[in-house]
mmCIF file of C-alpha atoms in Angstrom:
data_model
loop_
_atom_site.group_PDB
_atom_site.id
_atom_site.type_symbol
_atom_site.label_atom_id
_atom_site.label_comp_id
_atom_site.label_asym_id
_atom_site.label_seq_id
_atom_site.Cartn_x
_atom_site.Cartn_y
_atom_site.Cartn_z
ATOM 1 C CA UNK A 27 95.190 121.760 98.205
ATOM 2 C CA UNK A 28 94.239 123.311 94.849
ATOM 3 C CA UNK A 29 91.517 125.951 95.203
ATOM 4 C CA UNK A 30 89.983 128.834 93.280
ATOM 5 C CA UNK A 31 92.805 131.007 94.675
ATOM 6 C CA UNK A 32 95.157 129.182 92.319
ATOM 7 C CA UNK A 33 96.389 132.405 90.717
ATOM 8 C CA UNK A 34 98.187 133.315 93.920
ATOM 9 C CA UNK A 35 100.300 130.142 93.711
ATOM 10 C CA UNK A 36 103.502 129.680 91.735
ATOM 11 C CA UNK A 37 103.511 127.148 88.919
ATOM 12 C CA UNK A 38 105.927 124.977 90.905
ATOM 13 C CA UNK A 39 103.525 124.908 93.847
ATOM 14 C CA UNK A 40 100.525 124.172 91.596
ATOM 15 C CA UNK A 41 102.366 121.290 89.939
ATOM 16 C CA UNK A 42 103.431 119.972 93.341
ATOM 17 C CA UNK A 43 99.825 119.992 94.576
ATOM 18 C CA UNK A 44 98.507 118.382 91.369
ATOM 19 C CA UNK A 45 101.120 115.623 91.623
ATOM 20 C CA UNK A 46 99.767 114.751 95.061
ATOM 21 C CA UNK A 47 96.440 113.781 93.455
ATOM 22 C CA UNK A 48 96.385 110.534 91.471
ATOM 23 C CA UNK A 49 94.235 110.306 88.358
ATOM 24 C CA UNK A 50 92.193 107.631 90.135
ATOM 25 C CA UNK A 51 91.499 110.004 93.045
ATOM 26 C CA UNK A 52 90.794 112.849 90.649
ATOM 27 C CA UNK A 53 88.282 110.647 88.778
ATOM 28 C CA UNK A 54 86.519 109.857 92.038
ATOM 29 C CA UNK A 55 86.625 113.479 93.231
ATOM 30 C CA UNK A 56 83.361 115.316 92.619
ATOM 31 C CA UNK A 57 85.345 118.569 92.456
ATOM 32 C CA UNK A 58 87.651 117.366 89.655
ATOM 33 C CA UNK A 59 85.859 119.516 87.058
ATOM 34 C CA UNK A 60 86.266 122.567 89.296
ATOM 35 C CA UNK A 61 89.990 121.901 89.742
ATOM 36 C CA UNK A 62 90.535 121.654 85.986
ATOM 37 C CA UNK A 63 88.433 124.787 85.385
ATOM 38 C CA UNK A 64 90.560 126.701 87.905
ATOM 39 C CA UNK A 65 93.664 125.590 86.033
ATOM 40 C CA UNK A 66 92.189 126.459 82.636
ATOM 41 C CA UNK A 67 91.140 129.922 83.813
ATOM 42 C CA UNK A 68 94.728 130.779 84.679
ATOM 43 C CA UNK A 69 96.429 132.845 81.981
ATOM 44 C CA UNK A 70 99.907 131.358 82.433
ATOM 45 C CA UNK A 71 100.888 129.082 79.532
ATOM 46 C CA UNK A 72 102.580 126.491 81.724
ATOM 47 C CA UNK A 73 99.466 126.245 83.940
ATOM 48 C CA UNK A 74 97.233 125.897 80.871
ATOM 49 C CA UNK A 75 99.518 123.150 79.519
ATOM 50 C CA UNK A 76 99.266 121.380 82.875
ATOM 51 C CA UNK A 77 95.472 121.701 82.758
ATOM 52 C CA UNK A 78 95.370 120.096 79.304
ATOM 53 C CA UNK A 79 97.682 117.278 80.449
ATOM 54 C CA UNK A 80 95.511 116.520 83.472
ATOM 55 C CA UNK A 81 92.359 116.635 81.316
ATOM 56 C CA UNK A 82 93.843 114.164 78.800
ATOM 57 C CA UNK A 83 94.854 111.760 81.570
ATOM 58 C CA UNK A 84 91.428 112.050 83.192
ATOM 59 C CA UNK A 85 89.669 111.437 79.866
ATOM 60 C CA UNK A 86 91.887 108.428 79.172
ATOM 61 C CA UNK A 87 91.141 106.941 82.593
ATOM 62 C CA UNK A 88 87.419 107.621 82.226
ATOM 63 C CA UNK A 89 87.384 105.906 78.812
ATOM 64 C CA UNK A 90 89.167 102.892 80.294
ATOM 65 C CA UNK A 91 86.553 102.606 83.040
ATOM 66 C CA UNK A 92 83.813 102.702 80.380
ATOM 67 C CA UNK A 93 85.594 100.092 78.216
ATOM 68 C CA UNK A 94 86.081 97.623 81.046
ATOM 69 C CA UNK A 95 82.603 98.244 82.474
ATOM 70 C CA UNK A 96 81.225 97.261 79.056
ATOM 71 C CA UNK A 97 83.206 93.987 79.292
ATOM 72 C CA UNK A 98 81.693 93.250 82.710
ATOM 73 C CA UNK A 99 78.238 94.134 81.330
ATOM 74 C CA UNK A 100 78.840 91.780 78.384
ATOM 75 C CA UNK A 101 79.329 88.903 80.819
ATOM 76 C CA UNK A 102 76.079 89.815 82.563
ATOM 77 C CA UNK A 103 74.167 90.028 79.278
ATOM 78 C CA UNK A 104 73.562 86.268 78.933
ATOM 79 C CA UNK A 105 70.827 86.119 81.551
ATOM 80 C CA UNK A 106 70.405 85.970 85.274
ATOM 81 C CA UNK A 107 73.453 83.878 86.194
ATOM 82 C CA UNK A 108 75.013 84.165 89.647
ATOM 83 C CA UNK A 109 78.441 82.906 88.598
ATOM 84 C CA UNK A 110 79.914 83.340 85.104
ATOM 85 C CA UNK A 111 83.286 81.821 84.239
ATOM 86 C CA UNK A 112 85.502 82.805 81.338
ATOM 87 C CA UNK A 113 87.967 80.288 79.892
ATOM 88 C CA UNK A 114 90.814 80.822 77.450
ATOM 89 C CA UNK A 115 93.976 79.034 76.346
ATOM 90 C CA UNK A 116 97.488 79.994 75.342
ATOM 91 C CA UNK A 117 100.032 77.870 73.522
ATOM 92 C CA UNK A 118 97.966 76.171 70.839
ATOM 93 C CA UNK A 119 100.424 77.045 68.058
ATOM 94 C CA UNK A 120 104.004 76.806 69.448
ATOM 95 C CA UNK A 121 106.505 74.152 68.427
ATOM 96 C CA UNK A 122 107.447 73.475 72.040
ATOM 97 C CA UNK A 123 105.970 73.449 75.524
ATOM 98 C CA UNK A 124 102.482 72.765 76.868
ATOM 99 C CA UNK A 125 99.106 74.245 76.095
ATOM 100 C CA UNK A 126 97.674 76.070 79.107
ATOM 101 C CA UNK A 127 94.111 77.140 79.902
ATOM 102 C CA UNK A 128 92.678 79.170 82.725
ATOM 103 C CA UNK A 129 89.110 79.648 83.932
ATOM 104 C CA UNK A 130 88.202 82.731 85.957
ATOM 105 C CA UNK A 131 85.048 83.761 87.815
ATOM 106 C CA UNK A 132 84.904 87.483 88.582
ATOM 107 C CA UNK A 133 82.448 89.407 90.710
ATOM 108 C CA UNK A 134 80.527 91.128 87.914
ATOM 109 C CA UNK A 135 78.552 93.410 90.229
ATOM 110 C CA UNK A 136 81.424 95.476 91.603
ATOM 111 C CA UNK A 137 81.400 99.248 91.715
ATOM 112 C CA UNK A 138 83.521 101.187 89.223
ATOM 113 C CA UNK A 139 86.340 101.571 91.750
ATOM 114 C CA UNK A 140 86.715 97.785 91.983
ATOM 115 C CA UNK A 141 86.790 97.041 88.253
ATOM 116 C CA UNK A 142 89.990 95.356 87.073
ATOM 117 C CA UNK A 143 91.101 97.945 84.539
ATOM 118 C CA UNK A 144 93.340 97.308 81.506
ATOM 119 C CA UNK A 145 92.225 93.684 81.051
ATOM 120 C CA UNK A 146 92.207 92.704 77.379
ATOM 121 C CA UNK A 147 93.427 90.068 74.959
ATOM 122 C CA UNK A 148 96.703 89.136 76.688
ATOM 123 C CA UNK A 149 98.649 89.658 73.460
ATOM 124 C CA UNK A 150 97.579 93.323 73.479
ATOM 125 C CA UNK A 151 98.878 93.926 77.018
ATOM 126 C CA UNK A 152 102.539 94.680 77.686
ATOM 127 C CA UNK A 153 104.434 91.959 79.539
ATOM 128 C CA UNK A 154 105.048 94.040 82.682
ATOM 129 C CA UNK A 155 101.372 95.010 82.807
ATOM 130 C CA UNK A 156 100.310 91.368 82.309
ATOM 131 C CA UNK A 157 102.399 90.336 85.309
ATOM 132 C CA UNK A 158 100.780 93.059 87.416
ATOM 133 C CA UNK A 159 97.274 92.225 86.207
ATOM 134 C CA UNK A 160 97.717 88.485 86.757
ATOM 135 C CA UNK A 161 98.376 89.116 90.455
ATOM 136 C CA UNK A 162 95.393 91.458 90.740
ATOM 137 C CA UNK A 163 93.090 88.997 88.940
ATOM 138 C CA UNK A 164 94.139 86.139 91.232
ATOM 139 C CA UNK A 165 93.503 88.325 94.291
ATOM 140 C CA UNK A 166 90.109 89.623 93.136
ATOM 141 C CA UNK A 167 88.721 86.552 91.353
ATOM 142 C CA UNK A 168 86.027 84.613 93.155
ATOM 143 C CA UNK A 169 87.725 81.489 91.760
ATOM 144 C CA UNK A 170 90.308 80.586 89.127
ATOM 145 C CA UNK A 171 92.034 77.420 87.955
ATOM 146 C CA UNK A 172 94.945 76.748 85.571
ATOM 147 C CA UNK A 173 95.137 73.500 83.584
ATOM 148 C CA UNK A 174 98.063 72.180 81.523
ATOM 149 C CA UNK A 175 98.489 69.592 78.766
ATOM 150 C CA UNK A 176 102.102 68.603 78.075
ATOM 151 C CA UNK A 177 103.869 68.357 74.736
ATOM 152 C CA UNK A 178 103.856 64.558 75.150
ATOM 153 C CA UNK A 179 100.079 64.521 75.504
ATOM 154 C CA UNK A 180 99.735 66.872 72.526
ATOM 155 C CA UNK A 181 101.818 64.441 70.433
ATOM 156 C CA UNK A 182 99.904 61.413 71.656
ATOM 157 C CA UNK A 183 96.333 62.722 71.460
ATOM 158 C CA UNK A 184 96.469 65.780 69.227
ATOM 159 C CA UNK A 185 96.223 69.497 69.831
ATOM 160 C CA UNK A 186 92.409 69.596 69.493
ATOM 161 C CA UNK A 187 92.002 66.974 72.226
ATOM 162 C CA UNK A 188 94.523 68.745 74.477
ATOM 163 C CA UNK A 189 92.878 72.122 73.871
ATOM 164 C CA UNK A 190 89.490 70.797 74.946
ATOM 165 C CA UNK A 191 91.007 68.861 77.844
ATOM 166 C CA UNK A 192 92.521 71.971 79.447
ATOM 167 C CA UNK A 193 89.313 73.947 78.818
ATOM 168 C CA UNK A 194 87.261 71.213 80.477
ATOM 169 C CA UNK A 195 89.656 70.622 83.375
ATOM 170 C CA UNK A 196 90.028 74.310 84.237
ATOM 171 C CA UNK A 197 86.243 74.815 84.249
ATOM 172 C CA UNK A 198 85.468 71.683 86.262
ATOM 173 C CA UNK A 199 88.182 72.401 88.846
ATOM 174 C CA UNK A 200 86.892 75.820 89.942
ATOM 175 C CA UNK A 201 86.081 75.966 93.667
ATOM 176 C CA UNK A 202 82.760 77.593 92.732
ATOM 177 C CA UNK A 203 80.670 75.838 90.098
ATOM 178 C CA UNK A 204 79.715 78.414 87.450
ATOM 179 C CA UNK A 205 76.176 78.701 86.071
ATOM 180 C CA UNK A 206 77.596 79.680 82.679
ATOM 181 C CA UNK A 207 80.958 79.228 80.960
ATOM 182 C CA UNK A 208 82.015 81.689 78.268
ATOM 183 C CA UNK A 209 84.765 80.157 76.149
ATOM 184 C CA UNK A 210 86.992 81.993 73.700
ATOM 185 C CA UNK A 211 86.359 80.817 70.150
ATOM 186 C CA UNK A 212 85.282 77.233 70.835
ATOM 187 C CA UNK A 213 82.498 75.447 72.636
ATOM 188 C CA UNK A 214 83.855 73.093 75.307
ATOM 189 C CA UNK A 215 83.024 69.498 74.382
ATOM 190 C CA UNK A 216 81.422 67.273 77.034
ATOM 191 C CA UNK A 217 81.037 70.068 79.575
ATOM 192 C CA UNK A 218 78.058 69.643 81.893
ATOM 193 C CA UNK A 219 77.617 73.396 82.399
ATOM 194 C CA UNK A 220 75.811 75.845 80.128
ATOM 195 C CA UNK A 221 78.407 77.056 77.645
ATOM 196 C CA UNK A 222 78.545 79.889 75.114
ATOM 197 C CA UNK A 223 81.457 80.444 72.740
ATOM 198 C CA UNK A 224 82.491 84.026 72.036
ATOM 199 C CA UNK A 225 84.509 84.960 68.954
ATOM 200 C CA UNK A 226 87.391 87.224 70.041
ATOM 201 C CA UNK A 227 86.056 86.784 73.551
ATOM 202 C CA UNK A 228 89.228 88.077 75.179
ATOM 203 C CA UNK A 229 88.404 91.557 73.855
ATOM 204 C CA UNK A 230 84.690 91.420 74.759
ATOM 205 C CA UNK A 231 84.376 89.473 78.014
ATOM 206 C CA UNK A 232 85.934 90.513 81.329
ATOM 207 C CA UNK A 233 86.170 86.918 82.564
ATOM 208 C CA UNK A 234 87.706 85.601 79.337
ATOM 209 C CA UNK A 235 90.211 88.476 79.196
ATOM 210 C CA UNK A 236 91.202 87.806 82.808
ATOM 211 C CA UNK A 237 91.626 84.101 82.030
ATOM 212 C CA UNK A 238 93.719 84.938 78.962
ATOM 213 C CA UNK A 239 96.117 87.059 81.020
ATOM 214 C CA UNK A 240 96.554 84.559 83.871
ATOM 215 C CA UNK A 241 97.117 81.690 81.424
ATOM 216 C CA UNK A 242 99.666 83.610 79.358
ATOM 217 C CA UNK A 243 101.652 84.819 82.369
ATOM 218 C CA UNK A 244 101.752 81.263 83.736
ATOM 219 C CA UNK A 245 102.887 79.720 80.440
ATOM 220 C CA UNK A 246 105.387 82.464 79.578
ATOM 221 C CA UNK A 247 107.052 82.089 82.975
ATOM 222 C CA UNK A 248 107.124 78.315 82.545
ATOM 223 C CA UNK A 249 108.871 78.701 79.179
ATOM 224 C CA UNK A 250 111.405 81.093 80.726
ATOM 225 C CA UNK A 251 112.248 78.379 83.241
ATOM 226 C CA UNK A 252 112.644 75.860 80.416
ATOM 227 C CA UNK A 253 114.976 78.347 78.695
ATOM 228 C CA UNK A 254 117.467 77.902 81.543
ATOM 229 C CA UNK A 255 117.686 74.164 80.810
ATOM 230 C CA UNK A 256 117.350 74.306 77.021
ATOM 231 C CA UNK A 257 119.361 77.419 76.257
ATOM 232 C CA UNK A 258 119.773 77.004 72.490
ATOM 233 C CA UNK A 259 116.200 77.743 71.465
ATOM 234 C CA UNK A 260 115.590 81.288 72.773
ATOM 235 C CA UNK A 261 112.513 80.125 74.699
ATOM 236 C CA UNK A 262 112.794 83.149 76.999
ATOM 237 C CA UNK A 263 111.838 85.345 74.034
ATOM 238 C CA UNK A 264 109.775 83.137 71.698
ATOM 239 C CA UNK A 265 108.000 81.015 74.409
ATOM 240 C CA UNK A 266 108.108 78.081 72.017
ATOM 241 C CA UNK A 267 106.802 79.719 68.831
ATOM 242 C CA UNK A 268 108.594 79.071 65.547
ATOM 243 C CA UNK A 269 110.695 82.198 65.196
ATOM 244 C CA UNK A 270 113.651 82.204 62.788
ATOM 245 C CA UNK A 271 116.107 81.915 65.698
ATOM 246 C CA UNK A 272 114.159 78.959 67.116
ATOM 247 C CA UNK A 273 114.025 77.154 63.766
ATOM 248 C CA UNK A 274 117.742 77.775 63.144
ATOM 249 C CA UNK A 275 118.514 76.207 66.550
ATOM 250 C CA UNK A 276 116.296 73.217 65.745
ATOM 251 C CA UNK A 277 118.195 72.580 62.519
ATOM 252 C CA UNK A 278 121.539 72.986 64.238
ATOM 253 C CA UNK A 279 120.964 71.188 67.556
ATOM 254 C CA UNK A 280 117.872 69.079 66.903
ATOM 255 C CA UNK A 281 114.866 68.926 69.179
ATOM 256 C CA UNK A 282 114.737 68.843 72.965
ATOM 257 C CA UNK A 283 112.447 67.076 75.435
ATOM 258 C CA UNK A 284 109.708 69.727 75.372
ATOM 259 C CA UNK A 285 109.363 69.975 71.596
ATOM 260 C CA UNK A 286 106.139 68.754 69.997
ATOM 261 C CA UNK A 287 107.249 66.054 67.568
ATOM 262 C CA UNK A 288 103.941 66.227 65.713
ATOM 263 C CA UNK A 289 104.592 69.912 64.963
ATOM 264 C CA UNK A 290 108.109 69.352 63.572
ATOM 265 C CA UNK A 291 107.469 66.871 60.750
ATOM 266 C CA UNK A 292 107.857 69.514 58.020
ATOM 267 C CA UNK A 293 110.832 71.244 59.685
ATOM 268 C CA UNK A 294 113.187 68.361 60.493
#
């Protein structure tokens, strides 16, 4: 264990001991400042470089805790509500596939150690991290529900109807009825629960950000499965959006069963 007798240890041993301590544990450790001070008071350049590296990682982690705590606090700022749900959708704009929404209720009164860190607008989170976070959110959420509207329904009833339908269905299907629903960008029509819309809510609200991530992971994985059946359109990479490769395939092979006919009128 690192101690004030650090100068008697070789750099290799110091690094070995530091590597045994995760940044999370260091953040929680009341003696973390002492450990870094001991490193910084060493005259060896490699030890000082290690001290600076550990300090940067600790600062980064601390800033992330503050950022996410502010998102949880945002959700609590609307009044004395026991259960707050966040709802968001993915897939409003693609040429193919469904639109998907998710509603999530988080425990907003957790201690710092139980915050779900790195939640954000799903588009700002790397794919591998989204997959990891989606599992964590599902495990820690008090309740969540995913709702889907198919490309056929989008063609028949319009994207605005389908967007509201999945918002409404995901909120009404939660196993816990929320006292407040925070929706990203739009108010939910015909909802019988208090509802507030939040512009860019997936960057401000913990519950909306969590919903955004779960919805995107679900839809992206669905589109990857479709890619196995409809291999021409590069769905595994574009998840249905109108990339140049996707549009070239449409012009060459025509549409497939999951394309939104109402979105293709100016392309085909």
